[in-house]
CSV table of C-alpha atoms in Angstrom, one decimal:
chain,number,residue,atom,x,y,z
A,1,UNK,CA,27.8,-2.6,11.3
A,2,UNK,CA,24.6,-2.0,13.1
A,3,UNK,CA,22.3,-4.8,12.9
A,4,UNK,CA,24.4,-6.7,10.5
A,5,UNK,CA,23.8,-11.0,9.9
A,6,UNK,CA,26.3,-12.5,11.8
A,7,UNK,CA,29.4,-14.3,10.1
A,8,UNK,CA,27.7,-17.6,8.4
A,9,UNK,CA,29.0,-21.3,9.7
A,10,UNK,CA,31.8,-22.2,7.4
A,11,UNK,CA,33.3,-18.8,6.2
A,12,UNK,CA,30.1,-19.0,3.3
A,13,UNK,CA,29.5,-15.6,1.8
A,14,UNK,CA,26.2,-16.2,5.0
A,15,UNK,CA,23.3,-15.8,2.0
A,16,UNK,CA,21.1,-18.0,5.0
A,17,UNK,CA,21.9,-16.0,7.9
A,18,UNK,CA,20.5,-12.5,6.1
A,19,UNK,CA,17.4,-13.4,4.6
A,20,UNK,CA,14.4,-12.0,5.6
A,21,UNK,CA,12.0,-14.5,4.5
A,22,UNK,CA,8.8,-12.5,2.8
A,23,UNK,CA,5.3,-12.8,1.9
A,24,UNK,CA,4.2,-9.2,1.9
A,25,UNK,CA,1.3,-10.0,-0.7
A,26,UNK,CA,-2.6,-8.5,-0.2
A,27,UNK,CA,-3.5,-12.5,-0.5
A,28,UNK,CA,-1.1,-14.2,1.7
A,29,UNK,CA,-3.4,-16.6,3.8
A,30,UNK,CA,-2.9,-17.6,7.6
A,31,UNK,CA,-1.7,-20.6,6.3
A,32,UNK,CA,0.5,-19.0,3.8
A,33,UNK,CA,2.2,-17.0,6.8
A,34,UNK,CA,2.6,-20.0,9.1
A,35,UNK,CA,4.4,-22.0,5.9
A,36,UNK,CA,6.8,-19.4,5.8
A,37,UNK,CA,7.6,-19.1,9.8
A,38,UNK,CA,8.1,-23.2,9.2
A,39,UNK,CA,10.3,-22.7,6.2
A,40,UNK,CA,12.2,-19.4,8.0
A,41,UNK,CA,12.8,-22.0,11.2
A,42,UNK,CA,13.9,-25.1,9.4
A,43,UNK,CA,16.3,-23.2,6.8
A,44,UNK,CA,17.5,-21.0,9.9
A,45,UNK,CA,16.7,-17.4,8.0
A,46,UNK,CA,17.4,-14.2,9.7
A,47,UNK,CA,13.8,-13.0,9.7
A,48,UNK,CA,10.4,-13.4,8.4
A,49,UNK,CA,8.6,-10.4,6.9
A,50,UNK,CA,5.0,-9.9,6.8
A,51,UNK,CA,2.1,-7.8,6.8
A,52,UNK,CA,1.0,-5.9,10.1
A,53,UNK,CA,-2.2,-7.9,10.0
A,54,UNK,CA,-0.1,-10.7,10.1
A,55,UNK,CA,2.6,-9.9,12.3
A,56,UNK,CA,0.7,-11.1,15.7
A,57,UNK,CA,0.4,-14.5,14.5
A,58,UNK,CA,3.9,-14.6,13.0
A,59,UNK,CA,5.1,-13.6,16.2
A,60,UNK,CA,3.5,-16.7,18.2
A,61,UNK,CA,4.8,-19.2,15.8
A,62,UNK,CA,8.4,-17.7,16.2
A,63,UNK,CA,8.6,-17.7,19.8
A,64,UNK,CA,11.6,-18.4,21.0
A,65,UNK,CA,13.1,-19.9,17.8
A,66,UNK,CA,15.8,-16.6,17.4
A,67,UNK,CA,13.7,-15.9,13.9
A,68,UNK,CA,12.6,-12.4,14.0
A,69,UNK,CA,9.4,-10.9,12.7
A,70,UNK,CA,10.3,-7.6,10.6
A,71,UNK,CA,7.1,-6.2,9.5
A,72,UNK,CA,6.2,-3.1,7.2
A,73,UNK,CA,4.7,0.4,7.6
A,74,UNK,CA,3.2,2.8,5.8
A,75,UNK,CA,3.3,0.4,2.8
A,76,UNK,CA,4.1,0.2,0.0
A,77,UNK,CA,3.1,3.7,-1.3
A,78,UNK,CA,4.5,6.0,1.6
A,79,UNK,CA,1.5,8.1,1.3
A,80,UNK,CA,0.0,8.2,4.6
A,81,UNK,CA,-0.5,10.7,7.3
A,82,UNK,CA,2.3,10.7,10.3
A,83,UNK,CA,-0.3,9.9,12.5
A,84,UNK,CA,-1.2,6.6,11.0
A,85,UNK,CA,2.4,5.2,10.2
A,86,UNK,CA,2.7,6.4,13.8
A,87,UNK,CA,-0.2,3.9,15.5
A,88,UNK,CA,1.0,1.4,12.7
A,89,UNK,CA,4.8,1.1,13.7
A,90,UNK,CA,3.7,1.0,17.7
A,91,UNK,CA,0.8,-1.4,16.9
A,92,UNK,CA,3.4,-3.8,15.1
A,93,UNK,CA,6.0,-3.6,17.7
A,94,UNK,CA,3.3,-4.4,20.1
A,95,UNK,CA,2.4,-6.9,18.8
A,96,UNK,CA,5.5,-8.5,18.3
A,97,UNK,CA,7.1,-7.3,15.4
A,98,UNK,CA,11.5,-7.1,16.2
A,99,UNK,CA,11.6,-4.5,13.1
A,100,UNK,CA,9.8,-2.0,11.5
A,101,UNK,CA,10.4,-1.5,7.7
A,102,UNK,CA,8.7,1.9,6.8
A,103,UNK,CA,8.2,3.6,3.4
A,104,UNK,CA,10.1,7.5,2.9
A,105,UNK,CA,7.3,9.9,2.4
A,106,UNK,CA,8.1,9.5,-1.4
A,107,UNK,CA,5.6,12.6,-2.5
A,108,UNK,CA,6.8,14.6,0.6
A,109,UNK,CA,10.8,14.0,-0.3
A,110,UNK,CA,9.8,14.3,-4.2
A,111,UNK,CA,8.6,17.9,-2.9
A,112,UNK,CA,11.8,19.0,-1.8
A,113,UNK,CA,10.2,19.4,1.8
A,114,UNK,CA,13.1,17.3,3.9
A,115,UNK,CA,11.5,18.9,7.3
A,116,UNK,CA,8.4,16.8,6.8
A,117,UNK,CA,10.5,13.9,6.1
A,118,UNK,CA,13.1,14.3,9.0
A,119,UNK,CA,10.1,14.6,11.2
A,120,UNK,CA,8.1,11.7,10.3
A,121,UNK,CA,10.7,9.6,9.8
A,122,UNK,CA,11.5,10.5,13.6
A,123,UNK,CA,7.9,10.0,14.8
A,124,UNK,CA,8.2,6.3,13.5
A,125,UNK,CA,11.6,5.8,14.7
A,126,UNK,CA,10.3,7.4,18.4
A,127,UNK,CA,7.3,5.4,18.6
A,128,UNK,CA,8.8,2.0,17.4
A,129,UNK,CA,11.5,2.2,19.7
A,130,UNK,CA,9.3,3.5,22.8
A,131,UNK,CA,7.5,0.1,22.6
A,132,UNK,CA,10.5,-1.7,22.3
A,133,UNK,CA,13.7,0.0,23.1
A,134,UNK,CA,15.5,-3.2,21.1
A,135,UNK,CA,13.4,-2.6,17.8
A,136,UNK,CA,15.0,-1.4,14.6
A,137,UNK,CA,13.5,0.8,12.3
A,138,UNK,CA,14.6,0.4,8.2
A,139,UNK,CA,13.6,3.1,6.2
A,140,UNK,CA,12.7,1.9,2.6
A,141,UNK,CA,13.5,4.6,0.0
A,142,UNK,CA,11.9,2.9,-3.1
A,143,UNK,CA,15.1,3.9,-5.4
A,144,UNK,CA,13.1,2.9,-8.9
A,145,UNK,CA,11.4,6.5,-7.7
A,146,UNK,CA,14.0,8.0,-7.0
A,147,UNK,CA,16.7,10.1,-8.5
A,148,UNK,CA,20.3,9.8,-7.0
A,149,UNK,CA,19.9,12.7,-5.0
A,150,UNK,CA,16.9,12.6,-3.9
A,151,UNK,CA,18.5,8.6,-2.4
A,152,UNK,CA,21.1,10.5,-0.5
A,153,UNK,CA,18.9,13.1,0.7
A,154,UNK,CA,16.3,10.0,1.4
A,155,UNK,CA,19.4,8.2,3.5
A,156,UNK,CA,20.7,11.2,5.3
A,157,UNK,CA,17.5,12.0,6.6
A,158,UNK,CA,16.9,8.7,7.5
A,159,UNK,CA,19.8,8.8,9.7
A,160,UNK,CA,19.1,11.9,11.3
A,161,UNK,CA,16.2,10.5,12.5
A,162,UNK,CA,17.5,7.7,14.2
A,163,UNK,CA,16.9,4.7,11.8
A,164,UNK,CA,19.0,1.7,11.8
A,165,UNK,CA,18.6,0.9,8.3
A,166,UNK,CA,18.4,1.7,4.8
A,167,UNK,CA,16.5,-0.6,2.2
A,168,UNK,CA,16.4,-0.2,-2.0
A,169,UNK,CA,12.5,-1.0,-2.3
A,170,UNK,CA,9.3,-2.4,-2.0
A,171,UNK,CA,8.8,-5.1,-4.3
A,172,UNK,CA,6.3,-3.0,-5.5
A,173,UNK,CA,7.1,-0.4,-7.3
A,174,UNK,CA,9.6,0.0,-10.2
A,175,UNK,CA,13.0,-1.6,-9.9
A,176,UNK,CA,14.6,-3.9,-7.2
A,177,UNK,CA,17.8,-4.6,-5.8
A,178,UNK,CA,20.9,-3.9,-7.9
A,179,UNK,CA,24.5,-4.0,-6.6
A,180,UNK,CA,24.5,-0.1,-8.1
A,181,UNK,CA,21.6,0.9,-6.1
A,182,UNK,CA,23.1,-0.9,-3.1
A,183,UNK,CA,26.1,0.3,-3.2
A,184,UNK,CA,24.7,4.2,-3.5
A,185,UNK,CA,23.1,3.0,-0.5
A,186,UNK,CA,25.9,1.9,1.6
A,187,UNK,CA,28.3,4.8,0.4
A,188,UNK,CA,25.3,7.0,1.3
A,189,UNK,CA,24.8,5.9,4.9
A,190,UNK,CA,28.9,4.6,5.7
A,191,UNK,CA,28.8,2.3,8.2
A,192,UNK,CA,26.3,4.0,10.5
A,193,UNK,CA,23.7,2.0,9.1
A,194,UNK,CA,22.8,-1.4,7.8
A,195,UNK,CA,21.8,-1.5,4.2
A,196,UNK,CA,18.6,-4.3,3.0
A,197,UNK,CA,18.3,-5.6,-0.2
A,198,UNK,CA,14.7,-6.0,-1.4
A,199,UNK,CA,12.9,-6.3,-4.9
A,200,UNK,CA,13.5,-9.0,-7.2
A,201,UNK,CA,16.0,-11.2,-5.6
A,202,UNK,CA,15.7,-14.3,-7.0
A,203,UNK,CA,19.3,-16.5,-7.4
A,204,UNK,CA,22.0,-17.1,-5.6
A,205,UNK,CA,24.2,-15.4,-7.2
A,206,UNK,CA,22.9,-12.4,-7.3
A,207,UNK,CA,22.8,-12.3,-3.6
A,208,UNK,CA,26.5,-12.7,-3.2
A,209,UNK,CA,27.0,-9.7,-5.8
A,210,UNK,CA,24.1,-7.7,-3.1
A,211,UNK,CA,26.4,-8.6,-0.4
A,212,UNK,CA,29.5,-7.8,-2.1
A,213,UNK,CA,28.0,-4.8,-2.9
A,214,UNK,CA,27.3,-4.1,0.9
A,215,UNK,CA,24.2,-5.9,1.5
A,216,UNK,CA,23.7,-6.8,5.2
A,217,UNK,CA,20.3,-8.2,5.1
A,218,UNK,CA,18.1,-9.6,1.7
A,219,UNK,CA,14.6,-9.3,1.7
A,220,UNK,CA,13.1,-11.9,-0.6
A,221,UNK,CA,10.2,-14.2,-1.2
A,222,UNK,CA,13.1,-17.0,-2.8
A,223,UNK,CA,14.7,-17.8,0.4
A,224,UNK,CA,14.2,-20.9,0.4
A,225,UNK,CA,15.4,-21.8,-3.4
A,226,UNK,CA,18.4,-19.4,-2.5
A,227,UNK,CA,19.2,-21.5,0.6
A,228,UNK,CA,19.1,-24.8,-1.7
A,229,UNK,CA,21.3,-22.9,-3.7
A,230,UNK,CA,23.7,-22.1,-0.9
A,231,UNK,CA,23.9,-25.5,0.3
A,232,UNK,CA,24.5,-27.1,-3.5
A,233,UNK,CA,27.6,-24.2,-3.2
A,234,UNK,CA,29.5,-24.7,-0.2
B,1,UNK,CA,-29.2,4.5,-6.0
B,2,UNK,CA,-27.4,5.9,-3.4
B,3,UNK,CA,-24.6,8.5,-3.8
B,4,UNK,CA,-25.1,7.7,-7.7
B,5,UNK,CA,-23.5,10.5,-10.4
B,6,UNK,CA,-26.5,12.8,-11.2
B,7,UNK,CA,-27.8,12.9,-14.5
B,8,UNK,CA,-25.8,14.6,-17.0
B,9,UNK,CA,-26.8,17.8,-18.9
B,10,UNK,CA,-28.2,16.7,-22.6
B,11,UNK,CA,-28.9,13.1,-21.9
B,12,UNK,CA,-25.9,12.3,-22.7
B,13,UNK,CA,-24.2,8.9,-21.0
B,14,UNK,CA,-22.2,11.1,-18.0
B,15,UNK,CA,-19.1,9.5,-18.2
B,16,UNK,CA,-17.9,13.2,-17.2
B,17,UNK,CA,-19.8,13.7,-14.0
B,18,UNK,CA,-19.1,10.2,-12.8
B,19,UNK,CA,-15.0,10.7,-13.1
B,20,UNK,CA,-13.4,10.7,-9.6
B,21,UNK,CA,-10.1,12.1,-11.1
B,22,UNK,CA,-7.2,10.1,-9.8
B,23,UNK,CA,-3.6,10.1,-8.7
B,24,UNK,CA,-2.5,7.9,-6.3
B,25,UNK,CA,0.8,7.1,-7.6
B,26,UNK,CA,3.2,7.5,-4.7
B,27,UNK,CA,6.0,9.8,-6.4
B,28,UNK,CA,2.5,12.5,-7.3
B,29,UNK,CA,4.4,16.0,-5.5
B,30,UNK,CA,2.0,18.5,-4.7
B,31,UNK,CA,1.9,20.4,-7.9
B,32,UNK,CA,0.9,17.3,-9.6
B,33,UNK,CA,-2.2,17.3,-6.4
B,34,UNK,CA,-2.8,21.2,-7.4
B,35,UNK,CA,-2.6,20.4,-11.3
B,36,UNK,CA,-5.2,17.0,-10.3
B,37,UNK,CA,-7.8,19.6,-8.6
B,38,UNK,CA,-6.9,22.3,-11.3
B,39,UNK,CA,-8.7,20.0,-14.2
B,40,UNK,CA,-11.3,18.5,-11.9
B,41,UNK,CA,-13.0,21.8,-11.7
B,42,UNK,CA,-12.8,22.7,-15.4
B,43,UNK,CA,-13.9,19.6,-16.6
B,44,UNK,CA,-16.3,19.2,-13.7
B,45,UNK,CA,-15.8,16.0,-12.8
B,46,UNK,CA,-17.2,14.2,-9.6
B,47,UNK,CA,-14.4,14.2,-7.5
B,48,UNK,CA,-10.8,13.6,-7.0
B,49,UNK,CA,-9.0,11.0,-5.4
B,50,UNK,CA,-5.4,11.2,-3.4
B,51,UNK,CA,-3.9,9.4,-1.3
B,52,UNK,CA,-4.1,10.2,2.4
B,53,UNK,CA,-1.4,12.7,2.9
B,54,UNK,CA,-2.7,14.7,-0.2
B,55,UNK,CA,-6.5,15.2,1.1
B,56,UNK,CA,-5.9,18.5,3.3
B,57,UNK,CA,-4.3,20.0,0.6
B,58,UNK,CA,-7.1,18.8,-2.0
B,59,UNK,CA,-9.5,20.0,0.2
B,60,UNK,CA,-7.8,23.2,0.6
B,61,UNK,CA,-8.0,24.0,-3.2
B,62,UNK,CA,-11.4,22.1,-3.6
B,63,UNK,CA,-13.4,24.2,-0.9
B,64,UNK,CA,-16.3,25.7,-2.5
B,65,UNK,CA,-16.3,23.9,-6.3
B,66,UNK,CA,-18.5,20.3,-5.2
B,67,UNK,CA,-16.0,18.8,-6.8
B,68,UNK,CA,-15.8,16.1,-3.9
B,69,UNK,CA,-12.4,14.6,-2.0
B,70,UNK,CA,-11.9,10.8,-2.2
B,71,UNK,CA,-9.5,9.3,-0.7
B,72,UNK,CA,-8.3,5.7,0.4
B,73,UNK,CA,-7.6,3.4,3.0
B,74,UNK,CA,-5.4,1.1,3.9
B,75,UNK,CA,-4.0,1.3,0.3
B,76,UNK,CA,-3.5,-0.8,-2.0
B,77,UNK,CA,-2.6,-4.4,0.1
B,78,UNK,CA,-5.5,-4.4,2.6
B,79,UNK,CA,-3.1,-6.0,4.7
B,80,UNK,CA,-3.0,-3.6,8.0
B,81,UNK,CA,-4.5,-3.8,11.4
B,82,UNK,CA,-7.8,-2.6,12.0
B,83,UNK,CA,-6.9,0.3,14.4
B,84,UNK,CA,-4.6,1.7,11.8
B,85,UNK,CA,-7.3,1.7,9.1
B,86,UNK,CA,-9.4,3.4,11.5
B,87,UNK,CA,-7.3,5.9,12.5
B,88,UNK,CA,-6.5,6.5,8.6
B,89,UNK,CA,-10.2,7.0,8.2
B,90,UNK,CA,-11.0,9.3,10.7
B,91,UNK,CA,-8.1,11.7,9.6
B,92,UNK,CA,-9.1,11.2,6.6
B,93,UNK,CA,-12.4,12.4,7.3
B,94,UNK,CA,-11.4,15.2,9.6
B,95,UNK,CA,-9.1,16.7,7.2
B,96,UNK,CA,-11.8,17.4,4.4
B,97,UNK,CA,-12.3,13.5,2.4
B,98,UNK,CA,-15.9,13.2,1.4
B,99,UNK,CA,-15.6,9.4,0.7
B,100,UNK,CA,-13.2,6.5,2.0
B,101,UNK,CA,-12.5,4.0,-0.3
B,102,UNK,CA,-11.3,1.3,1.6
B,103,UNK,CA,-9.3,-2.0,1.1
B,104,UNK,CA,-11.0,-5.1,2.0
B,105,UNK,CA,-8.9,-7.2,4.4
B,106,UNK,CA,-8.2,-9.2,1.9
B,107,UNK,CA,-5.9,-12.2,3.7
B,108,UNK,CA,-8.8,-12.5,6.2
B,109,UNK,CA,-11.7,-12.9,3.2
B,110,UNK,CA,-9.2,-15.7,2.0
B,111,UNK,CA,-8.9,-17.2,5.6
B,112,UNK,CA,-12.5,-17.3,5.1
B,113,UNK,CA,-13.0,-15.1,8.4
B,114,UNK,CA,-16.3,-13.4,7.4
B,115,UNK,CA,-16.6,-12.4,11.1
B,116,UNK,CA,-13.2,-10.6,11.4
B,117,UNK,CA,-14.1,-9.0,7.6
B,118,UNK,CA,-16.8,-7.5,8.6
B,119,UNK,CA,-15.8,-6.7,12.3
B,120,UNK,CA,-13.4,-4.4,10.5
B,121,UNK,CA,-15.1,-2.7,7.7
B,122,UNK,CA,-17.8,-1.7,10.0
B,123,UNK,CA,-15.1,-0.1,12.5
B,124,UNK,CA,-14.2,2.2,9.6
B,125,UNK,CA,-17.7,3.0,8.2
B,126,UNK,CA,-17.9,4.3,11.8
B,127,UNK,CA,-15.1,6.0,12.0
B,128,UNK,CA,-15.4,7.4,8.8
B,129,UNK,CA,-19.2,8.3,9.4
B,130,UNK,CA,-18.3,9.6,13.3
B,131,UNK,CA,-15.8,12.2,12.0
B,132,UNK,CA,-19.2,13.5,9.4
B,133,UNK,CA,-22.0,11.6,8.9
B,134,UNK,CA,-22.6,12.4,5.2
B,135,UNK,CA,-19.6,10.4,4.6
B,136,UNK,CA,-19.0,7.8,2.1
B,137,UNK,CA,-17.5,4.6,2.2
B,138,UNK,CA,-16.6,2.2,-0.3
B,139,UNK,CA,-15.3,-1.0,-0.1
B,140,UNK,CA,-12.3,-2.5,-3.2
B,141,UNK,CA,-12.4,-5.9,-3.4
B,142,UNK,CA,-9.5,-6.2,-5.6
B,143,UNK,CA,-11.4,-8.4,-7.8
B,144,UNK,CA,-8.5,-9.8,-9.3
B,145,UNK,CA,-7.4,-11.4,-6.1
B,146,UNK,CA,-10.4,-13.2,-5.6
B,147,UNK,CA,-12.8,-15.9,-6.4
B,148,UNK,CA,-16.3,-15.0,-7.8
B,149,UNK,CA,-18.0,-16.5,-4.3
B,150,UNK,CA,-14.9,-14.4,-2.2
B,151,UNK,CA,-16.5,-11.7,-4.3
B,152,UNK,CA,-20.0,-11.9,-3.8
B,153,UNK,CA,-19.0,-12.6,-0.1
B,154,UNK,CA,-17.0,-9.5,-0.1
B,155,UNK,CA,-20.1,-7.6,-1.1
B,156,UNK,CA,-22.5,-8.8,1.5
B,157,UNK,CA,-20.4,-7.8,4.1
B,158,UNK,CA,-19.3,-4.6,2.6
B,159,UNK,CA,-23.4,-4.2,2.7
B,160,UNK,CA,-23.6,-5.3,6.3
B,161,UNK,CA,-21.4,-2.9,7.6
B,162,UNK,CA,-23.2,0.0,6.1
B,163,UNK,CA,-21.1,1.0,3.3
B,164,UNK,CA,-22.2,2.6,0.7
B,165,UNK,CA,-20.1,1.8,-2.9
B,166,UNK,CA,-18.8,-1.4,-3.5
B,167,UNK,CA,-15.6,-0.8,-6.4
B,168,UNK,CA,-13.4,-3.2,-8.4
B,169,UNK,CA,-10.2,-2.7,-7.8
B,170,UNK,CA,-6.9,-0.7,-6.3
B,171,UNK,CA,-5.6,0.1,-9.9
B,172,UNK,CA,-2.4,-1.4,-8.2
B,173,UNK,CA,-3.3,-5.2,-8.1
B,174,UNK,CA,-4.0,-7.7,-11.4
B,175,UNK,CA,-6.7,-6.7,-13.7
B,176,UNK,CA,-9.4,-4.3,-13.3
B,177,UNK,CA,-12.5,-2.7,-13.9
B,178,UNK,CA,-14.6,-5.2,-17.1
B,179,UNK,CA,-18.1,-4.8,-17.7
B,180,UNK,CA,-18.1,-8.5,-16.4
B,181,UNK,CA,-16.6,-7.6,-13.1
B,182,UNK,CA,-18.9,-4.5,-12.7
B,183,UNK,CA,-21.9,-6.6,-13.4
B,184,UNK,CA,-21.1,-9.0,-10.9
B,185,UNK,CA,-20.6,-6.4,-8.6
B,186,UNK,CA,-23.6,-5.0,-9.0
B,187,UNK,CA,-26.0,-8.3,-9.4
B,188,UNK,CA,-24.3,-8.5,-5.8
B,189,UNK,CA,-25.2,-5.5,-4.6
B,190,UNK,CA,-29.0,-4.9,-6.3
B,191,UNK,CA,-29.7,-1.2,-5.8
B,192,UNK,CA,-28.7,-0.7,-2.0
B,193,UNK,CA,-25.0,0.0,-2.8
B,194,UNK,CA,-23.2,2.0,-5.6
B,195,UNK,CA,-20.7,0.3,-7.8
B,196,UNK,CA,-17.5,2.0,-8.8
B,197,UNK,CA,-15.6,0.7,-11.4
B,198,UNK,CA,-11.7,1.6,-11.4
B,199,UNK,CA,-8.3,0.3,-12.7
B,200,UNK,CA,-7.3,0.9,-16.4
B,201,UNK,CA,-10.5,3.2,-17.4
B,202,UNK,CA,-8.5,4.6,-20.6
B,203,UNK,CA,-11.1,5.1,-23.3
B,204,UNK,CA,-14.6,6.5,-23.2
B,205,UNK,CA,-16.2,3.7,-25.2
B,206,UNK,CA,-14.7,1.4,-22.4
B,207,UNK,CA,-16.1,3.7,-20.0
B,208,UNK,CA,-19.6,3.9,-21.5
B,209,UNK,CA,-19.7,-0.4,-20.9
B,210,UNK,CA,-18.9,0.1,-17.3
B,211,UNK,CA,-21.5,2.5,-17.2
B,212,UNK,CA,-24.0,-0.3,-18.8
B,213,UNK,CA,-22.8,-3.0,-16.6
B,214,UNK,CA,-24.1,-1.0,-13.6
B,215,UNK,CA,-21.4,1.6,-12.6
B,216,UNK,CA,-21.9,4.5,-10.7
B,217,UNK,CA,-18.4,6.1,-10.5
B,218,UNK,CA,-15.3,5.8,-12.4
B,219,UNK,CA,-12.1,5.8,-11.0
B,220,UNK,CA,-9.4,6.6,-13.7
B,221,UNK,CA,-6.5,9.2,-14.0
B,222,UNK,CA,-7.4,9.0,-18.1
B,223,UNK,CA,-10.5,11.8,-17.0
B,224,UNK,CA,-9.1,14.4,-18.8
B,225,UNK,CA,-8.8,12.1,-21.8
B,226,UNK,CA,-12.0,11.0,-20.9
B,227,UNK,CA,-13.8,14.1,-20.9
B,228,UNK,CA,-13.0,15.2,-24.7
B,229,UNK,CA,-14.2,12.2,-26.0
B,230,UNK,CA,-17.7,12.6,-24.0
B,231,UNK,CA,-17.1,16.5,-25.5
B,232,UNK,CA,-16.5,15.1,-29.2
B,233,UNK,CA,-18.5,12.3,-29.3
B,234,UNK,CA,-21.7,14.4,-27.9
C-alpha cells in the first residue's frame, strides 16, 4: 500500500506509527507548533500536520528525526483558484513540507464539472511533486459534503491525477472519520492508494476500528492521549 | 468615512444598501453563485461575496448592475504564507473582485510579530491595489480568536498597511459580529477605516445595532431575510 505506516514494534494494531500529529487551528502559536514537533518526536508519530505558515518552522525542528511535516492546501474550504493552491502546494514543499494534504474543489465536483477537478487536482499533484519528486499529495474529499457518489467520483479523479492518498475530512466541516466513510474510501481507491483518517478522532479505540476499516494514516489533534492509550493496551 | 454604504432612500436606517450578500460555504455550486447575484440585484444590495473560485463568474453576471464583487483571502484560518495570499489577491482582483476581505495572520498576531503582521497585510493591499487601484481591502480579525489588545493591535496595523475596512469575523470561527465587538472595532479605527460587521447577521433589529455600534457593511447570507424586514418595518 502506497505510503502506508509501517508494521508497529510488537505486532500492536501500530495506532503510534500512523498518526499525523495536528494543530491545523487559525490560533496555533509558534510555541504551539514547536510543542507538538516535541510531542510528535518523543511519542515517535508518523507526521506532524500544520498550517503552510507554519510548515518552515516545523520543518527545522524535525530535521533529521524521520518525523515528517504533512502540511495542508487550499484549506479547509476548497474554494480557491488553481493558480493559488498551485504556488501554495510548491511553496510548502519548498519549504519543507514531505506531504501535501489538499482540499477537492468541493463547489467544482458538487457542479458535476469532473474536468476542472481532474485538472486541478493534477496541477497540485504536478507542482508538489516537481519540487520534491519524493512528496505525496492526499486529496481531502470532506465526505460530511458529500454524497456517495460524488466520494467515488471525488476518489477516482483523485487517482487519475496522480495522488497518493485519499483522506475523509477536514476537521472543519461536518462529519469526521467513521469506519463507513473509511471504508467507501478504501473500496473506492483499492489498494492504489493510501486512505487518512481525519475529523474527530479522539480514543483509542476508535482508531483500531479506522484501521480495521482500512485506515493507513490518522490525522488527529489526540495523538498523544491515543498513544497513552496504546501503551496502557499492549 | 471611506467606502461607507451611501445613504438610503427615505431616511430610513439602510440595512439594505449596506448588505454584501454572502455565500461562502464550500459545497455553494454555481447555480447557488447565479441565484446569490440573481437577489443581489433585485433587492439591491451592496455587494456580494464568494469565495475565490466563484468571483469571475459573479462578475460575469454582475457586469453592469453596481452591485459590487467581494471576495476573500486566505479564507477562513489566516494561516497561509504570504505569497499565496498575494497571489490569491491579485487573481482576485484581475478577475473582477471589487474588495478583498482578507484574513489576518492570525498565529503571527498571537506570536506577537506585529512586524511580520503587517509586513503581510501591506503585501496584499498592494497586490490587491496593483491589479486596480480603486480596490478595497479589509482586514477580519476573527474577533473571537483574540484578546481585546490583539484586537485593537490588529486594527492599527490593518490601518498601517493602507486598508480600508476593518471586519469582525470569518462567519466560520467562534462568535461574531455584537454591537460590542463593532464598537470596539470602530473606537479602534476612528473615521479613517470602515467597519464591517459579519458572522450570524439573522435579524434586521440585530442588524440595525451593528449599524449603531459603527458598522459600515454587513456581511450576512440572511440579506434576503433582511431586506423584507427593512421593506415591512419602513
Amino acid at each position: 500500500m502506497k505510503g502506508g505506516a509501517t508494521a508497529p514494534p510488537g505486532g500492536a494494531p501500530g495506532v503510534i506509527g500512523r498518526i499525523e500529529h495536528t494543530n491545523l487551528r487559525p490560533e496555533a502559536s509558534a510555541a504551539d507548533v514547536d510543542r507538538l514537533c516535541s510531542e510528535a518526536v518523543t511519542w515517535g508519530f508518523f507526521g506532524v500536520c500544520v498550517n503552510p505558515a507554519r510548515v518552515a518552522r516545523a520543518a527545522a525542528r524535525l530535521e533529521g528525526t524521520g518525523v515528517r511535516v504533512v502540511t495542508v492546501c487550499g484549506f479547509p474550504l476548497g474554494a480557491g483558484l488553481t493558480e493559488t493552491r498551485v504556488l501554495e502546494a510548491r511553496h510548502a514543499v519548498e519549504e519543507g513540507a514531505r506531504e501535501v494534504d489538499v482540499v477537492i474543489p468541493i463547489g467544482r465536483l458538487k457542479d458535476g464539472d469532473a474536468a476542472g477537478v481532474a485538472a486541478d487536482l493534477a496541477a497540485v499533484v504536478r507542482a508538489s511533486k516537481a519540487a520534491n519528486p519524493s512528496a505525496l499529495v492526499k486529496v481531502i474529499l470532506e465526505v460530511g459534503l458529500l454524497t456517495e457518489d460524488e466520494i467515488r467520483s471525488g476518489c477516482r479523479l483523485a487517482a487519475e491525477a496522480g495522488a497518493d492518498f485519499v483522506k475523509t475530512s477536514t476537521g472543519f466541516g461536518p462529519g469526521g472519520a467513521t469506519p463507513e466513510n473509511v471504508a467507501l474510501l478504501r473500496a473506492a481507491v483499492g489498494d492504489r492508494l493510501g486512505v487518512k483518517a481525519s475529523g474527530g478522532i479522539r480514543q483509542y479505540r476508535q482508531a483500531l476500528a479506522l484501521i480495521e476499516a482500512g485506515a493507513d494514516r490518522l490525522g488527529t489533534s489526540a495523538g498523544v492521549s491515543l498513544a497513552m492509550e496504546q501503551r496502557a493496551a499492549t
